[in-house]
PDB file of C-alpha atoms in Angstrom:
ATOM      1  CA  MET N   1     -27.316 -76.508  22.697  1.00 46.00           C
ATOM      2  CA  ALA N   2     -28.414 -76.826  26.306  1.00 43.00           C
ATOM      3  CA  GLY N   3     -26.351 -73.840  27.332  1.00 45.00           C
ATOM      4  CA  SER N   4     -27.710 -71.762  24.435  1.00 46.00           C
ATOM      5  CA  SER N   5     -31.301 -72.716  25.427  1.00 46.00           C
ATOM      6  CA  PHE N   6     -30.656 -71.747  29.056  1.00 41.00           C
ATOM      7  CA  PHE N   7     -29.135 -68.419  27.933  1.00 44.00           C
ATOM      8  CA  ARG N   8     -32.235 -67.651  25.784  1.00 47.00           C
ATOM      9  CA  TYR N   9     -34.456 -68.607  28.672  1.00 42.00           C
ATOM     10  CA  ARG N  10     -32.678 -66.152  30.985  1.00 46.00           C
ATOM     11  CA  ILE N  11     -33.021 -63.385  28.477  1.00 46.00           C
ATOM     12  CA  LEU N  12     -36.767 -63.965  28.079  1.00 45.00           C
ATOM     13  CA  VAL N  13     -37.284 -64.125  31.868  1.00 42.00           C
ATOM     14  CA  SER N  14     -35.365 -60.843  32.296  1.00 46.00           C
ATOM     15  CA  ILE N  15     -37.406 -59.032  29.685  1.00 44.00           C
ATOM     16  CA  PHE N  16     -40.624 -60.377  31.251  1.00 40.00           C
ATOM     17  CA  LEU N  17     -39.553 -59.076  34.666  1.00 40.00           C
ATOM     18  CA  VAL N  18     -38.640 -55.639  33.287  1.00 40.00           C
ATOM     19  CA  ALA N  19     -41.996 -55.391  31.486  1.00 42.00           C
ATOM     20  CA  SER N  20     -43.795 -56.421  34.655  1.00 41.00           C
ATOM     21  CA  LEU N  21     -42.026 -53.842  36.798  1.00 40.00           C
ATOM     22  CA  LEU N  22     -42.252 -50.814  34.539  1.00 40.00           C
ATOM     23  CA  PRO N  23     -45.927 -50.160  35.063  1.00 39.00           C
ATOM     24  CA  THR N  24     -45.319 -50.231  38.806  1.00 37.00           C
ATOM     25  CA  ILE N  25     -42.287 -47.919  38.521  1.00 35.00           C
ATOM     26  CA  THR N  26     -44.213 -45.505  36.406  1.00 36.00           C
ATOM     27  CA  SER N  27     -47.582 -45.677  38.134  1.00 35.00           C
ATOM     28  CA  ALA N  28     -47.062 -42.198  39.661  1.00 34.00           C
ATOM     29  CA  GLN N  29     -46.947 -40.743  36.145  1.00 36.00           C
ATOM     30  CA  VAL N  30     -50.730 -40.987  35.561  1.00 35.00           C
ATOM     31  CA  LEU N  31     -51.593 -38.139  37.820  1.00 35.00           C
ATOM     32  CA  PRO N  32     -53.616 -35.518  35.865  1.00 44.00           C
ATOM     33  CA  VAL N  33     -52.501 -31.935  35.588  1.00 46.00           C
ATOM     34  CA  LYS N  34     -55.566 -29.758  35.946  1.00 54.00           C
ATOM     35  CA  ASN N  35     -54.107 -26.330  35.455  1.00 64.00           C
ATOM     36  CA  GLN N  36     -50.896 -24.401  34.839  1.00 64.00           C
ATOM     37  CA  GLU N  37     -50.273 -23.744  38.555  1.00 66.00           C
ATOM     38  CA  GLU N  38     -50.649 -27.356  39.447  1.00 68.00           C
ATOM     39  CA  PHE N  39     -48.365 -28.282  36.559  1.00 64.00           C
ATOM     40  CA  ASN N  40     -45.660 -25.855  37.733  1.00 65.00           C
ATOM     41  CA  ASP N  41     -45.915 -27.144  41.249  1.00 65.00           C
ATOM     42  CA  SER N  42     -45.499 -30.713  40.007  1.00 65.00           C
ATOM     43  CA  ILE N  43     -42.466 -29.762  38.014  1.00 63.00           C
ATOM     44  CA  ARG N  44     -40.835 -28.039  41.027  1.00 63.00           C
ATOM     45  CA  LYS N  45     -41.468 -31.133  43.261  1.00 61.00           C
ATOM     46  CA  GLU N  46     -40.214 -33.468  40.560  1.00 61.00           C
ATOM     47  CA  LEU N  47     -36.957 -31.555  40.042  1.00 58.00           C
ATOM     48  CA  ARG N  48     -36.147 -30.086  43.379  1.00 54.00           C
ATOM     49  CA  ASP N  49     -38.301 -30.958  46.386  1.00 49.00           C
ATOM     50  CA  PHE N  50     -38.347 -34.760  46.297  1.00 50.00           C
ATOM     51  CA  GLY N  51     -35.430 -36.746  47.680  1.00 51.00           C
ATOM     52  CA  PRO N  52     -33.188 -39.013  45.643  1.00 58.00           C
ATOM     53  CA  TYR N  53     -35.054 -41.755  43.827  1.00 66.00           C
ATOM     54  CA  PHE N  54     -34.973 -43.777  40.643  1.00 75.00           C
ATOM     55  CA  GLY N  55     -37.143 -42.759  37.784  1.00 82.00           C
ATOM     56  CA  LEU N  56     -37.442 -43.044  34.014  1.00 87.00           C
ATOM     57  CA  TYR N  57     -35.002 -40.820  32.167  1.00 90.00           C
ATOM     58  CA  LYS N  58     -35.465 -41.486  28.447  1.00 93.00           C
ATOM     59  CA  ASP N  59     -38.253 -43.428  26.848  1.00 94.00           C
ATOM     60  CA  ASN N  60     -38.339 -47.121  27.787  1.00 95.00           C
ATOM     61  CA  TYR N  61     -39.625 -49.238  24.905  1.00 97.00           C
ATOM     62  CA  PHE N  62     -39.793 -52.633  23.352  1.00 97.00           C
ATOM     63  CA  ILE N  63     -40.364 -52.606  19.566  1.00 98.00           C
ATOM     64  CA  VAL N  64     -40.044 -54.945  16.577  1.00 98.00           C
ATOM     65  CA  GLY N  65     -39.646 -54.138  12.930  1.00 97.00           C
ATOM     66  CA  THR N  66     -37.777 -54.297   9.669  1.00 97.00           C
ATOM     67  CA  GLN N  67     -36.241 -52.162   6.885  1.00 95.00           C
ATOM     68  CA  PHE N  68     -38.565 -49.715   5.169  1.00 92.00           C
ATOM     69  CA  PRO N  69     -39.150 -49.743   2.331  1.00 91.00           C
ATOM     70  CA  GLY N  70     -38.236 -53.257   1.314  1.00 87.00           C
ATOM     71  CA  ILE N  71     -39.169 -56.870   1.627  1.00 89.00           C
ATOM     72  CA  PRO N  72     -38.706 -58.080   5.238  1.00 90.00           C
ATOM     73  CA  SER N  73     -36.255 -60.869   5.863  1.00 91.00           C
ATOM     74  CA  ARG N  74     -34.702 -62.481   8.929  1.00 91.00           C
ATOM     75  CA  TYR N  75     -31.479 -60.604   8.337  1.00 90.00           C
ATOM     76  CA  ASP N  76     -32.876 -57.072   8.245  1.00 92.00           C
ATOM     77  CA  SER N  77     -35.648 -57.454  10.903  1.00 96.00           C
ATOM     78  CA  ASP N  78     -35.061 -57.359  14.630  1.00 96.00           C
ATOM     79  CA  VAL N  79     -36.278 -56.413  18.091  1.00 98.00           C
ATOM     80  CA  LYS N  80     -35.003 -53.162  19.576  1.00 98.00           C
ATOM     81  CA  PHE N  81     -35.477 -52.229  23.270  1.00 97.00           C
ATOM     82  CA  GLN N  82     -34.233 -49.466  25.472  1.00 97.00           C
ATOM     83  CA  ILE N  83     -34.065 -49.228  29.283  1.00 96.00           C
ATOM     84  CA  SER N  84     -33.230 -45.843  30.739  1.00 95.00           C
ATOM     85  CA  PHE N  85     -33.353 -44.482  34.257  1.00 93.00           C
ATOM     86  CA  GLY N  86     -31.866 -41.724  36.378  1.00 92.00           C
ATOM     87  CA  ILE N  87     -31.340 -40.967  40.035  1.00 91.00           C
ATOM     88  CA  ARG N  88     -30.842 -37.690  41.947  1.00 88.00           C
ATOM     89  CA  LEU N  89     -27.632 -37.618  43.906  1.00 89.00           C
ATOM     90  CA  THR N  90     -28.859 -35.328  46.682  1.00 82.00           C
ATOM     91  CA  ASP N  91     -32.092 -34.051  48.063  1.00 76.00           C
ATOM     92  CA  ALA N  92     -30.395 -30.747  48.986  1.00 74.00           C
ATOM     93  CA  VAL N  93     -31.116 -27.678  46.925  1.00 73.00           C
ATOM     94  CA  LEU N  94     -27.901 -26.863  45.034  1.00 84.00           C
ATOM     95  CA  PRO N  95     -26.803 -23.328  44.174  1.00 89.00           C
ATOM     96  CA  TRP N  96     -28.839 -21.577  41.539  1.00 87.00           C
ATOM     97  CA  GLN N  97     -31.742 -24.037  42.164  1.00 87.00           C
ATOM     98  CA  THR N  98     -29.983 -26.818  40.288  1.00 91.00           C
ATOM     99  CA  TYR N  99     -29.684 -30.531  40.727  1.00 89.00           C
ATOM    100  CA  LEU N 100     -27.083 -33.315  40.148  1.00 92.00           C
ATOM    101  CA  PHE N 101     -27.979 -36.691  38.781  1.00 93.00           C
ATOM    102  CA  LEU N 102     -26.742 -39.965  37.363  1.00 95.00           C
ATOM    103  CA  THR N 103     -28.290 -41.716  34.345  1.00 95.00           C
ATOM    104  CA  TYR N 104     -27.939 -45.065  32.745  1.00 97.00           C
ATOM    105  CA  THR N 105     -29.378 -46.002  29.291  1.00 97.00           C
ATOM    106  CA  GLN N 106     -29.030 -49.374  27.577  1.00 97.00           C
ATOM    107  CA  LYS N 107     -30.116 -49.885  24.020  1.00 98.00           C
ATOM    108  CA  THR N 108     -30.258 -53.421  22.653  1.00 97.00           C
ATOM    109  CA  PHE N 109     -30.677 -54.805  19.132  1.00 97.00           C
ATOM    110  CA  TRP N 110     -31.838 -58.440  19.253  1.00 97.00           C
ATOM    111  CA  ASN N 111     -31.881 -60.599  16.093  1.00 96.00           C
ATOM    112  CA  VAL N 112     -34.814 -62.757  17.180  1.00 95.00           C
ATOM    113  CA  PHE N 113     -35.625 -63.942  13.623  1.00 95.00           C
ATOM    114  CA  GLN N 114     -32.200 -65.562  13.142  1.00 93.00           C
ATOM    115  CA  GLU N 115     -31.172 -69.021  14.239  1.00 90.00           C
ATOM    116  CA  SER N 116     -30.305 -69.066  17.985  1.00 90.00           C
ATOM    117  CA  MET N 117     -31.599 -65.453  18.325  1.00 94.00           C
ATOM    118  CA  PRO N 118     -28.275 -63.693  18.797  1.00 93.00           C
ATOM    119  CA  MET N 119     -27.872 -60.244  20.245  1.00 93.00           C
ATOM    120  CA  GLY N 120     -26.808 -57.973  17.420  1.00 92.00           C
ATOM    121  CA  ASP N 121     -25.416 -55.168  19.553  1.00 96.00           C
ATOM    122  CA  ILE N 122     -25.844 -53.752  23.073  1.00 97.00           C
ATOM    123  CA  ASN N 123     -24.933 -50.041  23.696  1.00 98.00           C
ATOM    124  CA  PHE N 124     -24.217 -48.908  27.214  1.00 98.00           C
ATOM    125  CA  ASN N 125     -24.552 -45.207  28.037  1.00 97.00           C
ATOM    126  CA  PRO N 126     -23.870 -44.121  31.635  1.00 97.00           C
ATOM    127  CA  ALA N 127     -23.630 -40.381  32.432  1.00 97.00           C
ATOM    128  CA  ILE N 128     -23.415 -37.797  35.214  1.00 97.00           C
ATOM    129  CA  GLY N 129     -25.336 -34.522  34.703  1.00 95.00           C
ATOM    130  CA  TRP N 130     -26.135 -31.139  36.193  1.00 95.00           C
ATOM    131  CA  SER N 131     -29.407 -29.443  35.308  1.00 93.00           C
ATOM    132  CA  LYS N 132     -31.082 -26.066  35.913  1.00 92.00           C
ATOM    133  CA  PRO N 133     -34.881 -25.685  35.403  1.00 90.00           C
ATOM    134  CA  PHE N 134     -36.289 -22.258  34.520  1.00 91.00           C
ATOM    135  CA  PHE N 135     -39.544 -20.585  35.490  1.00 87.00           C
ATOM    136  CA  SER N 136     -40.939 -17.260  34.270  1.00 85.00           C
ATOM    137  CA  ASP N 137     -44.030 -15.620  35.752  1.00 82.00           C
ATOM    138  CA  ASN N 138     -44.758 -18.787  37.712  1.00 78.00           C
ATOM    139  CA  ARG N 139     -44.549 -20.760  34.444  1.00 83.00           C
ATOM    140  CA  TYR N 140     -42.135 -23.598  33.678  1.00 84.00           C
ATOM    141  CA  VAL N 141     -40.311 -22.625  30.440  1.00 90.00           C
ATOM    142  CA  GLY N 142     -37.532 -25.247  30.157  1.00 92.00           C
ATOM    143  CA  LYS N 143     -34.144 -26.270  31.391  1.00 93.00           C
ATOM    144  CA  LEU N 144     -30.471 -26.479  30.581  1.00 96.00           C
ATOM    145  CA  THR N 145     -28.310 -29.537  31.239  1.00 96.00           C
ATOM    146  CA  PHE N 146     -24.601 -30.263  31.265  1.00 97.00           C
ATOM    147  CA  MET N 147     -23.518 -33.904  31.057  1.00 97.00           C
ATOM    148  CA  ILE N 148     -20.414 -36.071  30.884  1.00 98.00           C
ATOM    149  CA  GLU N 149     -21.297 -39.259  28.973  1.00 97.00           C
ATOM    150  CA  HIS N 150     -19.693 -42.531  27.992  1.00 96.00           C
ATOM    151  CA  GLU N 151     -21.025 -44.848  25.322  1.00 96.00           C
ATOM    152  CA  SER N 152     -19.646 -48.270  24.260  1.00 95.00           C
ATOM    153  CA  ASN N 153     -20.812 -51.651  23.131  1.00 94.00           C
ATOM    154  CA  GLY N 154     -18.797 -53.612  25.696  1.00 91.00           C
ATOM    155  CA  ARG N 155     -16.860 -55.662  23.148  1.00 92.00           C
ATOM    156  CA  ASP N 156     -13.155 -56.143  22.542  1.00 88.00           C
ATOM    157  CA  GLY N 157     -10.980 -56.578  19.455  1.00 89.00           C
ATOM    158  CA  GLU N 158     -12.234 -55.480  16.044  1.00 90.00           C
ATOM    159  CA  ALA N 159     -15.866 -55.227  17.264  1.00 92.00           C
ATOM    160  CA  SER N 160     -15.040 -52.673  20.016  1.00 94.00           C
ATOM    161  CA  ARG N 161     -16.772 -49.347  19.757  1.00 94.00           C
ATOM    162  CA  SER N 162     -16.651 -46.499  22.296  1.00 94.00           C
ATOM    163  CA  TRP N 163     -16.529 -42.766  22.694  1.00 95.00           C
ATOM    164  CA  ASN N 164     -17.012 -40.128  25.444  1.00 96.00           C
ATOM    165  CA  ARG N 165     -18.565 -36.707  25.154  1.00 97.00           C
ATOM    166  CA  VAL N 166     -19.217 -33.532  27.088  1.00 98.00           C
ATOM    167  CA  SER N 167     -22.720 -32.509  26.117  1.00 97.00           C
ATOM    168  CA  PHE N 168     -24.836 -29.391  26.535  1.00 97.00           C
ATOM    169  CA  SER N 169     -28.549 -29.642  26.003  1.00 96.00           C
ATOM    170  CA  GLY N 170     -31.663 -27.502  26.420  1.00 96.00           C
ATOM    171  CA  SER N 171     -35.407 -27.661  26.092  1.00 94.00           C
ATOM    172  CA  ALA N 172     -38.048 -24.990  25.953  1.00 94.00           C
ATOM    173  CA  LEU N 173     -41.755 -25.528  26.641  1.00 91.00           C
ATOM    174  CA  ILE N 174     -43.562 -23.211  24.088  1.00 91.00           C
ATOM    175  CA  ASP N 175     -46.922 -24.521  25.359  1.00 85.00           C
ATOM    176  CA  GLN N 176     -48.111 -27.599  27.157  1.00 81.00           C
ATOM    177  CA  TRP N 177     -48.548 -29.251  23.746  1.00 88.00           C
ATOM    178  CA  LEU N 178     -45.286 -28.006  22.162  1.00 93.00           C
ATOM    179  CA  MET N 179     -41.689 -28.436  23.227  1.00 94.00           C
ATOM    180  CA  VAL N 180     -38.447 -27.850  21.300  1.00 96.00           C
ATOM    181  CA  HIS N 181     -35.081 -29.374  22.284  1.00 97.00           C
ATOM    182  CA  ALA N 182     -31.429 -29.209  21.180  1.00 97.00           C
ATOM    183  CA  LYS N 183     -28.176 -30.810  22.161  1.00 97.00           C
ATOM    184  CA  PHE N 184     -24.561 -30.505  21.052  1.00 97.00           C
ATOM    185  CA  TRP N 185     -21.407 -32.172  22.314  1.00 97.00           C
ATOM    186  CA  ILE N 186     -17.620 -32.049  22.469  1.00 96.00           C
ATOM    187  CA  PRO N 187     -16.410 -35.550  21.604  1.00 95.00           C
ATOM    188  CA  ILE N 188     -13.514 -37.415  23.281  1.00 93.00           C
ATOM    189  CA  ILE N 189     -12.859 -40.416  20.955  1.00 87.00           C
ATOM    190  CA  ASP N 190     -10.434 -42.961  22.324  1.00 76.00           C
ATOM    191  CA  SER N 191     -11.215 -45.990  20.257  1.00 69.00           C
ATOM    192  CA  GLY N 192      -9.087 -46.971  17.253  1.00 79.00           C
ATOM    193  CA  ASN N 193     -12.060 -48.711  15.624  1.00 88.00           C
ATOM    194  CA  ASN N 194     -14.368 -45.719  15.301  1.00 91.00           C
ATOM    195  CA  ARG N 195     -12.317 -42.582  14.921  1.00 91.00           C
ATOM    196  CA  ASP N 196     -14.631 -41.316  12.177  1.00 94.00           C
ATOM    197  CA  ILE N 197     -17.754 -41.726  14.355  1.00 95.00           C
ATOM    198  CA  LEU N 198     -18.707 -38.022  14.052  1.00 96.00           C
ATOM    199  CA  LYS N 199     -19.208 -38.486  10.306  1.00 96.00           C
ATOM    200  CA  TYR N 200     -22.085 -40.895  11.165  1.00 96.00           C
ATOM    201  CA  CYS N 201     -23.286 -40.374  14.746  1.00 96.00           C
ATOM    202  CA  GLY N 202     -23.207 -36.585  14.418  1.00 96.00           C
ATOM    203  CA  ILE N 203     -22.097 -33.498  16.167  1.00 96.00           C
ATOM    204  CA  CYS N 204     -25.433 -32.078  17.416  1.00 97.00           C
ATOM    205  CA  GLN N 205     -29.143 -32.659  17.260  1.00 97.00           C
ATOM    206  CA  SER N 206     -32.438 -30.788  17.495  1.00 97.00           C
ATOM    207  CA  GLY N 207     -36.063 -31.694  17.570  1.00 97.00           C
ATOM    208  CA  VAL N 208     -39.683 -30.799  18.296  1.00 97.00           C
ATOM    209  CA  VAL N 209     -42.335 -32.616  20.300  1.00 95.00           C
ATOM    210  CA  VAL N 210     -45.995 -32.045  19.517  1.00 95.00           C
ATOM    211  CA  SER N 211     -48.687 -33.582  21.723  1.00 93.00           C
ATOM    212  CA  THR N 212     -52.393 -33.219  22.312  1.00 91.00           C
ATOM    213  CA  PRO N 213     -53.364 -31.307  25.437  1.00 84.00           C
ATOM    214  CA  ASP N 214     -54.323 -34.526  27.263  1.00 82.00           C
ATOM    215  CA  LYS N 215     -51.018 -36.210  26.187  1.00 84.00           C
ATOM    216  CA  LYS N 216     -52.971 -39.024  24.515  1.00 90.00           C
ATOM    217  CA  PHE N 217     -51.030 -38.604  21.194  1.00 94.00           C
ATOM    218  CA  CYS N 218     -47.485 -37.479  20.913  1.00 94.00           C
ATOM    219  CA  PHE N 219     -45.324 -36.786  17.834  1.00 96.00           C
ATOM    220  CA  ASP N 220     -41.567 -36.323  18.030  1.00 96.00           C
ATOM    221  CA  PHE N 221     -39.223 -35.351  15.243  1.00 97.00           C
ATOM    222  CA  THR N 222     -35.490 -35.417  15.861  1.00 97.00           C
ATOM    223  CA  TRP N 223     -32.690 -34.480  13.487  1.00 97.00           C
ATOM    224  CA  VAL N 224     -29.015 -35.437  14.119  1.00 98.00           C
ATOM    225  CA  LYS N 225     -26.501 -33.339  12.191  1.00 97.00           C
ATOM    226  CA  ARG N 226     -23.566 -35.462  10.898  1.00 97.00           C
ATOM    227  CA  ALA N 227     -20.150 -33.875  10.659  1.00 95.00           C
ATOM    228  CA  GLY N 228     -19.486 -31.873   7.496  1.00 90.00           C
ATOM    229  CA  PHE N 229     -20.807 -28.700   5.802  1.00 89.00           C
ATOM    230  CA  ASN N 230     -23.444 -30.397   3.641  1.00 90.00           C
ATOM    231  CA  LEU N 231     -27.037 -31.079   4.750  1.00 90.00           C
ATOM    232  CA  ASN N 232     -26.585 -34.612   6.011  1.00 94.00           C
ATOM    233  CA  PHE N 233     -28.878 -35.673   8.884  1.00 96.00           C
ATOM    234  CA  ASN N 234     -29.980 -38.814  10.642  1.00 98.00           C
ATOM    235  CA  THR N 235     -33.729 -38.540  11.086  1.00 98.00           C
ATOM    236  CA  ILE N 236     -35.913 -40.049  13.812  1.00 98.00           C
ATOM    237  CA  PHE N 237     -39.699 -39.906  13.877  1.00 97.00           C
ATOM    238  CA  GLU N 238     -41.696 -41.291  16.772  1.00 97.00           C
ATOM    239  CA  PHE N 239     -45.437 -41.484  17.492  1.00 97.00           C
ATOM    240  CA  SER N 240     -47.048 -42.692  20.718  1.00 96.00           C
ATOM    241  CA  TRP N 241     -50.676 -43.260  21.635  1.00 95.00           C
ATOM    242  CA  ARG N 242     -51.733 -43.695  25.276  1.00 92.00           C
ATOM    243  CA  VAL N 243     -54.488 -46.287  25.075  1.00 87.00           C
ATOM    244  CA  HIS N 244     -56.370 -44.972  28.134  1.00 83.00           C
ATOM    245  CA  LYS N 245     -56.193 -41.865  30.246  1.00 78.00           C
ATOM    246  CA  LYS N 246     -55.635 -43.913  33.454  1.00 76.00           C
ATOM    247  CA  SER N 247     -53.037 -46.159  31.887  1.00 78.00           C
ATOM    248  CA  ASN N 248     -49.334 -45.572  31.370  1.00 78.00           C
ATOM    249  CA  LEU N 249     -49.288 -47.958  28.434  1.00 84.00           C
ATOM    250  CA  ASN N 250     -48.501 -46.388  25.125  1.00 93.00           C
ATOM    251  CA  LEU N 251     -48.518 -47.875  21.635  1.00 97.00           C
ATOM    252  CA  PHE N 252     -45.399 -46.816  19.891  1.00 97.00           C
ATOM    253  CA  LEU N 253     -44.073 -46.386  16.319  1.00 98.00           C
ATOM    254  CA  GLN N 254     -40.428 -45.409  15.507  1.00 98.00           C
ATOM    255  CA  TYR N 255     -38.825 -44.689  12.135  1.00 98.00           C
ATOM    256  CA  TYR N 256     -35.029 -44.332  12.005  1.00 98.00           C
ATOM    257  CA  ASN N 257     -33.320 -43.214   8.793  1.00 98.00           C
ATOM    258  CA  GLY N 258     -29.603 -42.682   8.602  1.00 97.00           C
ATOM    259  CA  TYR N 259     -26.415 -43.869  10.255  1.00 97.00           C
ATOM    260  CA  GLY N 260     -25.319 -44.544  13.813  1.00 96.00           C
ATOM    261  CA  GLU N 261     -28.375 -46.295  15.125  1.00 97.00           C
ATOM    262  CA  ASP N 262     -26.119 -48.833  16.922  1.00 96.00           C
ATOM    263  CA  LEU N 263     -22.377 -48.588  17.626  1.00 96.00           C
ATOM    264  CA  LEU N 264     -21.263 -51.835  15.987  1.00 96.00           C
ATOM    265  CA  HIS N 265     -22.643 -50.803  12.572  1.00 95.00           C
ATOM    266  CA  TYR N 266     -22.403 -47.070  13.111  1.00 96.00           C
ATOM    267  CA  ASN N 267     -21.104 -46.449   9.479  1.00 96.00           C
ATOM    268  CA  GLN N 268     -23.832 -48.510   7.818  1.00 96.00           C
ATOM    269  CA  TYR N 269     -27.020 -46.807   6.483  1.00 96.00           C
ATOM    270  CA  ARG N 270     -30.350 -47.995   7.915  1.00 96.00           C
ATOM    271  CA  SER N 271     -34.009 -47.209   7.227  1.00 97.00           C
ATOM    272  CA  MET N 272     -35.945 -49.008   9.953  1.00 97.00           C
ATOM    273  CA  LEU N 273     -39.628 -48.982  10.893  1.00 98.00           C
ATOM    274  CA  ARG N 274     -40.645 -50.601  14.177  1.00 98.00           C
ATOM    275  CA  VAL N 275     -43.739 -50.792  16.345  1.00 98.00           C
ATOM    276  CA  GLY N 276     -44.355 -51.830  19.964  1.00 97.00           C
ATOM    277  CA  LEU N 277     -44.838 -50.400  23.441  1.00 97.00           C
ATOM    278  CA  VAL N 278     -43.266 -47.455  25.250  1.00 96.00           C
ATOM    279  CA  PHE N 279     -43.263 -46.256  28.876  1.00 91.00           C
ATOM    280  CA  LYS N 280     -42.627 -42.489  29.000  1.00 87.00           C
ATOM    281  CA  PRO N 281     -41.242 -40.298  31.829  1.00 81.00           C
ATOM    282  CA  ARG N 282     -43.818 -38.355  33.834  1.00 70.00           C
ATOM    283  CA  PHE N 283     -43.372 -34.934  32.211  1.00 65.00           C
ATOM    284  CA  PHE N 284     -40.774 -34.886  29.436  1.00 69.00           C
ATOM    285  CA  SER N 285     -38.628 -37.453  27.727  1.00 74.00           C
ATOM    286  CA  GLU N 286     -34.869 -36.786  27.437  1.00 80.00           C
ATOM    287  CA  PHE N 287     -33.110 -37.002  24.001  1.00 72.00           C
TER     288      PHE N 287
END
């Protein structure tokens, strides 16, 4: 029991430190964008001019919730948190005005309402990527990205889950308040325990992000197409509200409906509604 208490204490301390550091890491993200030219200049500096540094890649959040609809219980309620960051590999301008980067994303499901608060599953997703931003008439219009990704839950035996994929993604900025994105991948499945993963985790995804001009409110809809010719999708809806224009703190709601939310239970259906806090990248979140 003493060892278990010490382990829980270390987990809580780690989460407290991460939550304390994230506002500092993301403090540069609160700079206002006054006009399109300044916006474009900021994008160029962010993607090409600045030297290698760590920054947020996907959304970083800490949320708690339960199945929806339904009556909450300790067995279908949990805490979900995600930590994601990336780093430029060189400060040199690569051919075709591109850049090379490494990313790491960790998604954790924590059964805090059960006895001893066990970790349900932890998914590790390192990747290396190459990206090309596009500008038209001095206006940022989007980017294309090529990535080699690995994802696993770090377990062995019957609970082991892993796969690799070569992915191609793109995003287009229709206006400063509207962005569309899409991604598809070529899977390389090497685990005997999840050879049917495409039937549940999908073969491609698309989505749309709608935000107010001041970025105070943001709505994101993402659809993940599962393998097969029928209309089977995993659906993700997210809403964030920046509580103050000078703050990087966002209240966050996420609804997940479908399969593949975590690797351990990738073939089990879930309908989960969670709320909490999110720290978002400076310009655009990755998906």
